[in-house]
């Protein structure tokens, strides 16, 4: 029998509040969910990321069915599965003969291009709706960006606070300030141990997906073993509640710190859930705000957390859709070096890189500062090509989708967008890493040395980076200090640093152990 509307739910759209499901009529409509090879392999995603998405999809389909919705679910190993979303949409249209297809816009430009051609391919009306799970629509961001010269996150964030009435006291920000960042950069005292994070052991559905992924994507990065991410909305809510109760109060103070074997620190671990639809971003913000109102968490922590979601998360999405496809090719610093193998293996003498890559391989997770100031900082200082670096980040993290990965990597970490995202590059030498982590204590390199066999590579690379891009940064007020320090350096000292950097980079390119 022909159905009325075929409603598509993509892998990162496991939300009951999805716009494509808004006017769902369980008696007349069919929901199509398809696991497809193309989406699992357009880059070789971390195995845990594929497990997460497929398991979340299967759980979501089960929850819809329990509410009486007809779900046509195509599994990955179904012999007639065409392997693409377009192919599965076409097959489902032939099966169900709907009057129309309804979908919610997707999160990646490459798929958006494909979806635009669906109505012609299927010869049917295809309605693609806004993704209302985000707090700022694409067109709202475009209007905000309008004729502005600079697109600084800070101003966007303030407008979002006002618009959504979050942490506001009338027209003013709670506590009289918009930003508590200066309070949020403390190093971690040795005596502080981050609390354990909740784990969600696999049920039978997840175990079946793990077996499928282990067999079918054996050559992908990482392992399925130890998978413990939330795969249902209920689990995601539990993860959020645990964060609010146990880690949020200290989130602000130590959000930039890193400790060996502690990838989570005081972070929320909710990006995987928000990005595939299991957790509503506004619910996360309101939960944090409620903790502050109840006196359970300080304002610097709560504001810092809300800023990440209402500010950064919405802002990077806005930038992505404002600037693609051109953004995908930006390489403002002319970085051309290929990604060294140790990004995949973790085999490097640089303990900070080794620790972060190992955490990443094990958990498909690293927290923001690990991503920005260790692997990202190294990539920028070493002049690694943004295409390689983008692909690495898209592969290795369970929360990675291009809309959020690319502005963070190409823009924030690599400064490859020439300053659209940030007014200055996030460049740092070993001293920063030593201040914010315990990594240097067990490193084969000496963080206090800049030249010589045991010198920390980040030191020479940092000054080489400043020297390489001197002309670009000389006119940037926010880079005035390092530029002036470099200019005042004795010429032979700078030459020695640059030779040290060149020796390190050629050893790295030759595949020698560095
Ligand atoms: C180089 C680089 C690559 C990144 N790639 C991704 C990615 O692929 N996917 C992704 O979701 N985040 C990415 N981020 C942002 C951030 O690192 C992660 O969102 C965060 O580490 C997720 O862990 P959490 O849930 O514990 O976050 P918390 O630190 O507890 O923050 C809470 C939430 O705020 C949001 N958030 C915080 N910072 C950002 C940001 N810069 N951009 C967008 N959202 C933010 C996330 O949704 C996060 O869950 C990247 C950052 C950098 C520097
Ligand atoms: S000494 Fe340098 S390379 Fe080693 S952990 Fe510290 S910053 Fe990293």
XYZ file of C-alpha atoms and ligand atoms in Angstrom:
575
model
C 0.000 0.000 0.000
C 1.259 3.476 -0.820
C 2.299 5.565 2.175
C 1.597 9.246 2.517
C 5.023 10.612 3.403
C 8.404 8.947 3.468
C 10.417 10.536 6.264
C 14.199 10.183 6.149
C 16.199 10.065 9.369
C 19.973 10.221 8.860
C 22.555 8.710 11.198
C 23.220 11.910 13.145
C 19.517 12.743 13.426
C 18.378 10.368 16.170
C 16.074 12.957 17.796
C 12.365 12.685 18.400
C 12.212 16.476 17.948
C 13.706 16.235 14.439
C 11.956 18.614 12.040
C 11.432 15.766 9.524
C 9.292 13.989 12.162
C 7.346 17.030 13.374
C 4.023 16.317 11.656
C 4.488 12.556 11.478
C 1.270 10.596 11.070
C 1.984 7.092 12.403
C -1.047 5.713 10.591
C 0.011 6.909 7.156
C 3.764 7.629 7.096
C 6.908 5.522 6.921
C 10.233 6.484 8.462
C 13.259 5.372 6.461
C 16.577 4.756 8.211
C 19.455 3.277 6.241
C 22.953 2.248 7.291
C 25.089 2.829 4.206
C 28.633 1.966 3.242
C 29.325 5.380 1.663
C 28.775 7.222 4.940
C 30.903 4.731 6.863
C 33.824 5.007 4.452
C 34.084 8.485 2.864
C 36.889 8.712 5.367
C 38.048 5.726 7.407
C 36.216 6.746 10.579
C 37.359 5.448 13.965
C 35.639 2.118 14.591
C 34.033 3.445 17.781
C 32.471 6.316 15.839
C 30.790 3.906 13.407
C 29.596 1.762 16.325
C 28.151 4.861 17.978
C 26.184 6.024 14.953
C 24.859 2.611 13.902
C 23.942 1.633 17.442
C 22.228 4.989 18.098
C 20.272 4.502 14.857
C 19.153 0.991 15.786
C 18.104 2.091 19.276
C 16.261 5.081 17.862
C 14.400 2.905 15.343
C 13.376 0.622 18.197
C 12.105 3.575 20.232
C 10.072 4.887 17.290
C 8.539 1.474 16.680
C 7.597 1.245 20.350
C 5.542 4.405 19.781
C 3.705 2.792 16.888
C 5.720 4.376 14.076
C 6.417 2.281 10.961
C 10.170 2.252 10.452
C 11.704 0.807 7.314
C 15.222 0.057 8.545
C 17.939 -1.078 6.109
C 20.921 -2.705 7.785
C 24.450 -2.345 6.484
C 24.829 -6.007 5.572
C 21.470 -6.315 3.839
C 22.481 -7.905 0.484
C 20.324 -5.481 -1.527
C 21.586 -2.361 0.279
C 22.906 -0.029 -2.457
C 25.471 1.532 -0.116
C 24.334 5.139 -0.577
C 21.611 7.309 0.958
C 20.376 8.334 -2.468
C 20.180 4.671 -3.535
C 18.242 3.712 -0.400
C 15.888 6.678 -0.779
C 15.160 5.609 -4.384
C 14.540 1.993 -3.393
C 12.250 3.085 -0.565
C 10.277 5.372 -2.892
C 9.751 2.397 -5.209
C 8.685 0.196 -2.255
C 6.328 2.610 -0.504
C 5.190 4.880 -3.362
C 4.868 7.949 -1.089
C 3.331 11.248 -2.199
C 6.440 13.073 -0.970
C 9.719 12.671 0.848
C 10.540 14.789 3.899
C 14.057 15.142 5.305
C 15.986 17.425 7.637
C 19.042 19.212 6.250
C 22.264 17.286 6.755
C 25.499 18.333 8.477
C 27.976 18.119 5.612
C 28.262 20.076 2.400
C 29.160 17.032 0.268
C 25.892 15.284 1.221
C 23.874 18.465 0.916
C 24.966 18.698 -2.725
C 23.677 15.181 -3.298
C 20.372 15.732 -1.485
C 19.599 18.722 -3.687
C 19.293 16.333 -6.620
C 17.015 13.798 -4.917
C 13.712 15.192 -6.132
C 14.829 14.958 -9.757
C 16.296 11.500 -9.310
C 13.117 10.185 -7.657
C 10.710 12.329 -9.648
C 8.884 13.219 -6.462
C 8.496 16.222 -4.154
C 11.374 16.279 -1.661
C 11.029 18.743 1.205
C 14.256 19.471 3.086
C 13.578 21.217 6.391
C 15.789 23.357 8.614
C 17.583 21.520 11.384
C 15.784 23.106 14.322
C 17.917 21.215 16.839
C 20.447 24.008 16.456
C 19.772 27.226 18.340
C 20.746 29.493 15.463
C 19.384 28.769 11.982
C 21.719 29.100 9.015
C 19.812 32.127 7.719
C 19.912 33.780 11.165
C 23.682 33.392 11.272
C 23.949 34.751 7.741
C 21.907 37.776 8.831
C 24.099 38.226 11.912
C 27.267 38.002 9.803
C 25.703 40.420 7.298
C 27.929 43.379 6.684
C 30.142 42.823 9.752
C 33.842 43.091 9.084
C 34.929 40.688 11.791
C 32.959 37.609 12.800
C 34.165 37.260 16.369
C 32.515 34.542 18.400
C 32.287 36.774 21.486
C 29.723 39.135 19.925
C 27.688 36.298 18.440
C 27.640 34.617 21.856
C 26.393 37.746 23.638
C 23.557 38.068 21.138
C 22.669 34.395 21.676
C 22.630 34.890 25.465
C 20.267 37.829 25.077
C 18.060 36.059 22.552
C 17.707 32.877 24.612
C 17.704 34.541 28.013
C 20.460 32.290 29.310
C 22.431 33.464 32.356
C 20.820 36.881 32.087
C 19.704 39.286 34.799
C 17.342 41.520 32.867
C 19.382 43.072 30.067
C 22.698 42.347 31.802
C 24.787 39.209 31.946
C 24.593 37.270 35.219
C 27.359 38.374 37.554
C 27.876 41.581 35.550
C 30.281 40.040 33.022
C 29.868 38.131 29.775
C 33.100 36.263 30.066
C 34.855 34.500 32.939
C 37.695 33.073 30.821
C 40.470 34.790 32.798
C 39.383 32.716 35.843
C 39.375 29.545 33.766
C 43.015 29.001 32.936
C 44.425 27.614 36.151
C 47.057 24.858 36.127
C 46.017 21.638 37.893
C 47.414 21.105 41.418
C 48.996 17.632 41.746
C 46.556 16.708 44.515
C 43.460 17.066 42.294
C 42.123 13.877 40.753
C 39.281 14.200 38.209
C 36.189 12.129 39.081
C 35.471 8.944 37.075
C 33.166 9.314 34.062
C 30.109 7.091 33.633
C 30.391 4.201 31.164
C 27.502 2.676 29.265
C 28.354 -0.971 28.636
C 27.104 -2.382 25.323
C 23.735 -4.153 25.232
C 22.853 -6.834 22.676
C 22.137 -4.254 19.943
C 25.490 -2.540 20.419
C 27.325 -5.855 20.652
C 25.910 -6.903 17.280
C 27.034 -3.597 15.769
C 30.487 -3.973 17.320
C 30.910 -7.380 15.699
C 29.755 -6.007 12.342
C 32.121 -3.020 12.505
C 35.110 -5.081 13.683
C 34.692 -7.420 10.736
C 33.705 -4.979 8.019
C 35.981 -2.040 8.875
C 38.984 -3.921 10.193
C 41.438 -1.514 8.538
C 39.894 1.611 10.111
C 41.579 3.557 12.945
C 41.061 2.405 16.565
C 39.272 -0.579 18.048
C 35.671 -1.374 18.976
C 36.700 -2.912 22.313
C 35.892 -0.798 25.331
C 33.004 0.990 23.615
C 31.023 2.706 26.390
C 29.410 5.796 24.848
C 25.724 6.691 25.340
C 23.626 5.334 22.464
C 20.140 6.360 23.654
C 18.585 9.641 24.739
C 18.156 8.235 28.232
C 21.841 7.356 28.532
C 22.811 10.776 27.181
C 20.633 12.418 29.858
C 22.365 10.289 32.513
C 25.784 11.363 31.185
C 24.740 15.019 31.346
C 23.367 14.690 34.882
C 26.587 13.007 36.003
C 28.644 15.837 34.535
C 26.510 18.532 36.150
C 26.709 16.846 39.546
C 30.373 15.828 39.597
C 32.486 17.758 37.085
C 30.724 21.009 36.237
C 31.641 22.741 39.535
C 35.346 22.488 38.639
C 34.921 22.662 34.843
C 35.830 26.345 34.697
C 38.934 26.318 36.856
C 40.643 23.403 35.107
C 39.162 23.258 31.642
C 42.545 23.857 30.002
C 44.509 21.266 31.979
C 45.811 17.868 30.868
C 46.916 14.877 32.910
C 48.392 11.565 31.802
C 45.742 8.849 31.424
C 42.868 11.287 32.121
C 41.443 12.301 28.788
C 38.112 13.467 30.230
C 39.402 15.671 33.079
C 36.423 17.862 34.073
C 34.847 17.906 30.618
C 31.280 16.863 29.849
C 31.771 14.144 27.207
C 28.486 15.062 25.582
C 29.550 16.113 22.079
C 28.979 12.608 20.678
C 25.428 12.647 22.050
C 24.580 16.188 20.941
C 26.047 15.703 17.483
C 24.044 12.578 16.685
C 20.829 13.899 18.178
C 20.594 12.095 21.528
C 20.913 15.258 23.606
C 19.331 18.670 23.114
C 21.935 21.472 23.399
C 19.493 23.821 25.126
C 18.715 21.122 27.723
C 22.449 20.918 28.484
C 22.689 24.716 28.876
C 19.578 24.890 31.064
C 20.833 22.039 33.284
C 24.057 23.956 33.901
C 22.178 27.199 34.525
C 19.907 25.425 37.025
C 22.969 24.117 38.899
C 24.217 27.692 39.243
C 20.811 28.991 40.362
C 20.676 26.244 42.982
C 24.135 27.185 44.241
C 25.630 23.863 43.115
C 28.146 25.233 40.612
C 29.985 28.568 40.404
C 29.252 31.105 37.692
C 32.709 30.909 36.065
C 32.164 27.170 35.441
C 28.580 27.502 34.242
C 29.291 30.488 31.995
C 32.333 28.665 30.576
C 30.208 25.643 29.763
C 27.291 27.606 28.265
C 29.787 29.561 26.141
C 31.000 26.268 24.602
C 27.528 25.215 23.497
C 25.483 28.377 22.928
C 28.587 30.179 21.679
C 31.234 28.021 20.058
C 29.090 25.129 18.865
C 26.520 27.342 17.148
C 29.178 29.738 15.877
C 31.330 27.103 14.165
C 28.262 25.687 12.467
C 27.317 29.165 11.289
C 30.822 29.785 9.932
C 30.868 26.406 8.162
C 27.640 26.971 6.246
C 28.476 30.607 5.587
C 31.825 29.788 4.040
C 31.572 26.368 2.347
C 32.612 25.252 -0.201
C 35.462 27.825 -0.394
C 36.384 27.165 3.247
C 37.359 23.569 2.395
C 40.277 24.792 0.285
C 41.657 27.583 2.490
C 45.345 27.342 3.319
C 46.291 30.883 4.325
C 49.658 29.929 5.816
C 50.688 27.913 2.752
C 51.228 24.753 4.806
C 52.338 21.926 2.508
C 53.963 19.239 4.668
C 52.304 15.805 4.683
C 50.926 14.370 7.933
C 53.612 12.255 9.633
C 52.805 8.636 10.383
C 52.987 9.081 14.149
C 49.609 10.851 14.053
C 48.204 7.382 13.368
C 50.552 5.194 15.384
C 51.251 7.470 18.351
C 54.878 6.383 18.094
C 56.818 9.525 18.828
C 59.249 10.575 21.528
C 57.190 13.712 22.138
C 55.283 12.522 25.175
C 52.490 15.103 24.838
C 51.752 13.936 21.275
C 52.081 10.296 22.277
C 49.628 10.715 25.166
C 47.003 12.606 23.188
C 47.161 10.286 20.176
C 46.952 7.266 22.489
C 43.913 8.739 24.282
C 42.377 9.459 20.896
C 43.007 5.975 19.553
C 41.614 4.352 22.705
C 38.529 6.511 23.295
C 37.868 8.293 19.959
C 37.963 11.320 22.280
C 40.380 13.984 23.443
C 39.334 17.170 25.139
C 39.446 20.591 23.569
C 42.898 21.668 24.739
C 44.440 18.347 23.764
C 42.997 18.825 20.258
C 43.895 22.502 20.024
C 47.158 22.946 21.874
C 48.846 19.565 21.348
C 47.979 17.873 18.032
C 46.585 21.063 16.465
C 49.395 23.317 17.665
C 52.033 20.850 16.458
C 50.341 20.593 13.051
C 50.331 24.371 12.659
C 53.908 24.888 13.866
C 55.171 22.072 11.638
C 53.273 23.419 8.605
C 51.155 20.315 7.990
C 48.756 20.536 5.073
C 45.201 21.436 6.232
C 43.677 18.734 3.990
C 45.653 16.017 5.784
C 44.964 17.476 9.203
C 41.251 17.896 8.487
C 41.004 14.291 7.388
C 42.805 13.092 10.497
C 40.411 14.933 12.832
C 37.392 13.753 10.866
C 38.589 10.155 11.166
C 39.710 9.947 14.755
C 36.972 11.574 16.882
C 33.576 10.039 17.548
C 31.999 13.519 17.539
C 33.476 14.564 14.185
C 31.213 15.797 11.391
C 32.472 18.283 8.885
C 30.250 21.182 10.058
C 32.012 21.200 13.429
C 35.345 19.583 12.652
C 36.433 21.800 9.768
C 36.139 25.317 11.275
C 37.793 24.023 14.439
C 40.677 22.449 12.553
C 41.268 24.577 9.479
C 40.232 27.768 11.248
C 40.894 27.609 14.955
C 43.779 25.145 15.183
C 45.659 25.805 11.937
C 44.782 29.456 11.289
C 44.363 28.219 7.727
C 41.374 30.514 7.176
C 43.628 33.512 7.669
C 41.782 34.749 10.749
C 38.052 34.300 10.054
C 37.680 32.226 13.227
C 40.380 33.701 15.419
C 42.223 36.990 15.456
C 45.491 35.225 16.225
C 46.953 31.744 15.794
C 46.832 29.431 18.836
C 50.595 28.896 18.711
C 52.477 27.806 21.818
C 55.908 26.547 22.754
C 56.693 23.773 25.234
C 56.347 26.179 28.198
C 52.558 26.313 27.766
C 52.280 22.525 27.580
C 54.468 22.196 30.654
C 52.305 24.660 32.576
C 49.004 23.026 31.688
C 49.942 19.314 31.821
C 52.123 16.713 33.484
C 53.356 15.417 30.119
C 56.796 17.015 30.103
C 57.898 15.290 33.318
C 58.093 11.913 31.551
C 59.261 13.088 28.149
C 62.507 12.123 26.397
C 62.854 15.780 25.429
C 63.676 18.609 27.824
C 61.049 21.338 27.793
C 63.549 23.905 29.100
C 65.890 23.466 26.126
C 65.335 24.953 22.691
C 68.487 23.808 20.904
C 70.393 20.539 21.091
C 69.658 16.811 20.873
C 67.283 16.772 23.831
C 65.558 20.091 23.134
C 61.755 20.092 23.153
C 60.723 20.316 19.467
C 57.840 22.673 20.245
C 60.332 25.389 21.263
C 62.324 25.688 18.035
C 59.229 25.029 15.928
C 57.458 27.891 17.675
C 60.145 30.467 16.879
C 60.554 29.102 13.379
C 56.792 29.546 12.897
C 56.892 33.161 14.106
C 59.885 33.889 11.868
C 58.332 32.140 8.829
C 55.178 34.228 9.107
C 56.771 37.396 10.445
C 55.347 39.655 7.736
C 51.813 38.370 8.190
C 51.835 38.694 11.996
C 53.882 41.894 12.329
C 50.765 44.031 11.903
C 48.639 41.967 14.286
C 48.353 43.617 17.725
C 47.626 40.317 19.408
C 50.894 38.883 18.071
C 52.949 41.928 18.996
C 54.728 40.283 21.934
C 56.171 37.182 20.229
C 56.950 39.150 17.065
C 58.872 41.781 19.052
C 60.705 39.137 21.077
C 61.767 37.434 17.872
C 62.896 40.726 16.329
C 65.037 41.454 19.385
C 66.701 38.042 19.339
C 70.411 37.924 18.493
C 70.676 36.811 14.833
C 72.810 33.759 15.657
C 70.317 32.652 18.324
C 67.434 32.858 15.869
C 69.496 31.100 13.188
C 70.282 28.265 15.631
C 66.593 27.892 16.495
C 65.617 27.817 12.841
C 68.307 25.233 12.053
C 67.081 23.131 14.962
C 63.528 23.309 13.572
C 64.719 22.467 10.040
C 66.703 19.443 11.301
C 63.687 18.200 13.253
C 61.319 18.616 10.307
C 63.612 16.839 7.859
C 64.086 13.962 10.308
C 60.309 13.792 10.687
C 59.781 13.816 6.917
C 62.400 11.116 6.476
C 60.396 8.950 8.897
C 63.151 8.914 11.521
C 62.032 8.532 15.145
C 61.312 12.014 16.484
C 41.156 20.952 16.381
C 39.795 20.742 16.980
C 38.924 19.842 16.417
C 37.634 19.688 16.958
N 36.787 18.819 16.360
C 35.526 18.669 16.858
C 34.623 17.771 16.264
O 34.920 17.123 15.265
N 33.385 17.644 16.817
C 33.021 18.360 17.921
O 31.884 18.205 18.386
N 33.850 19.219 18.487
C 35.102 19.395 18.002
N 35.955 20.267 18.609
C 35.480 21.076 19.743
C 35.715 20.448 21.130
O 37.055 20.070 21.253
C 34.814 19.256 21.372
O 33.477 19.612 21.119
C 34.920 18.790 22.809
O 36.242 18.425 23.090
C 33.968 17.647 23.062
O 34.128 17.139 24.331
P 33.140 17.447 25.546
O 31.762 17.041 25.187
O 33.744 16.800 26.737
O 33.226 19.014 25.610
P 33.239 20.117 26.762
O 34.592 20.686 26.821
O 32.685 19.592 28.012
O 32.275 21.229 26.156
C 30.858 21.074 26.145
C 30.327 21.099 24.750
O 30.599 22.326 24.128
C 30.701 22.159 22.714
N 31.959 22.748 22.256
C 33.012 23.117 22.998
N 33.957 23.700 22.229
C 33.491 23.650 20.978
C 34.024 24.080 19.735
N 35.203 24.678 19.625
N 33.296 23.846 18.640
C 32.082 23.256 18.717
N 31.535 22.836 19.868
C 32.232 23.050 20.986
C 30.687 20.679 22.441
O 29.443 20.317 21.921
C 30.905 20.063 23.807
O 30.267 18.827 23.957
C 37.249 20.439 18.088
C 38.154 21.330 18.645
C 39.398 21.491 18.094
C 40.328 22.477 18.708
S 59.007 18.342 26.509
Fe 58.090 19.144 24.671
S 57.633 17.334 23.453
Fe 57.968 16.650 25.529
S 55.958 16.594 26.468
Fe 56.823 18.600 26.922
S 56.094 19.902 25.283
Fe 55.791 17.806 24.610
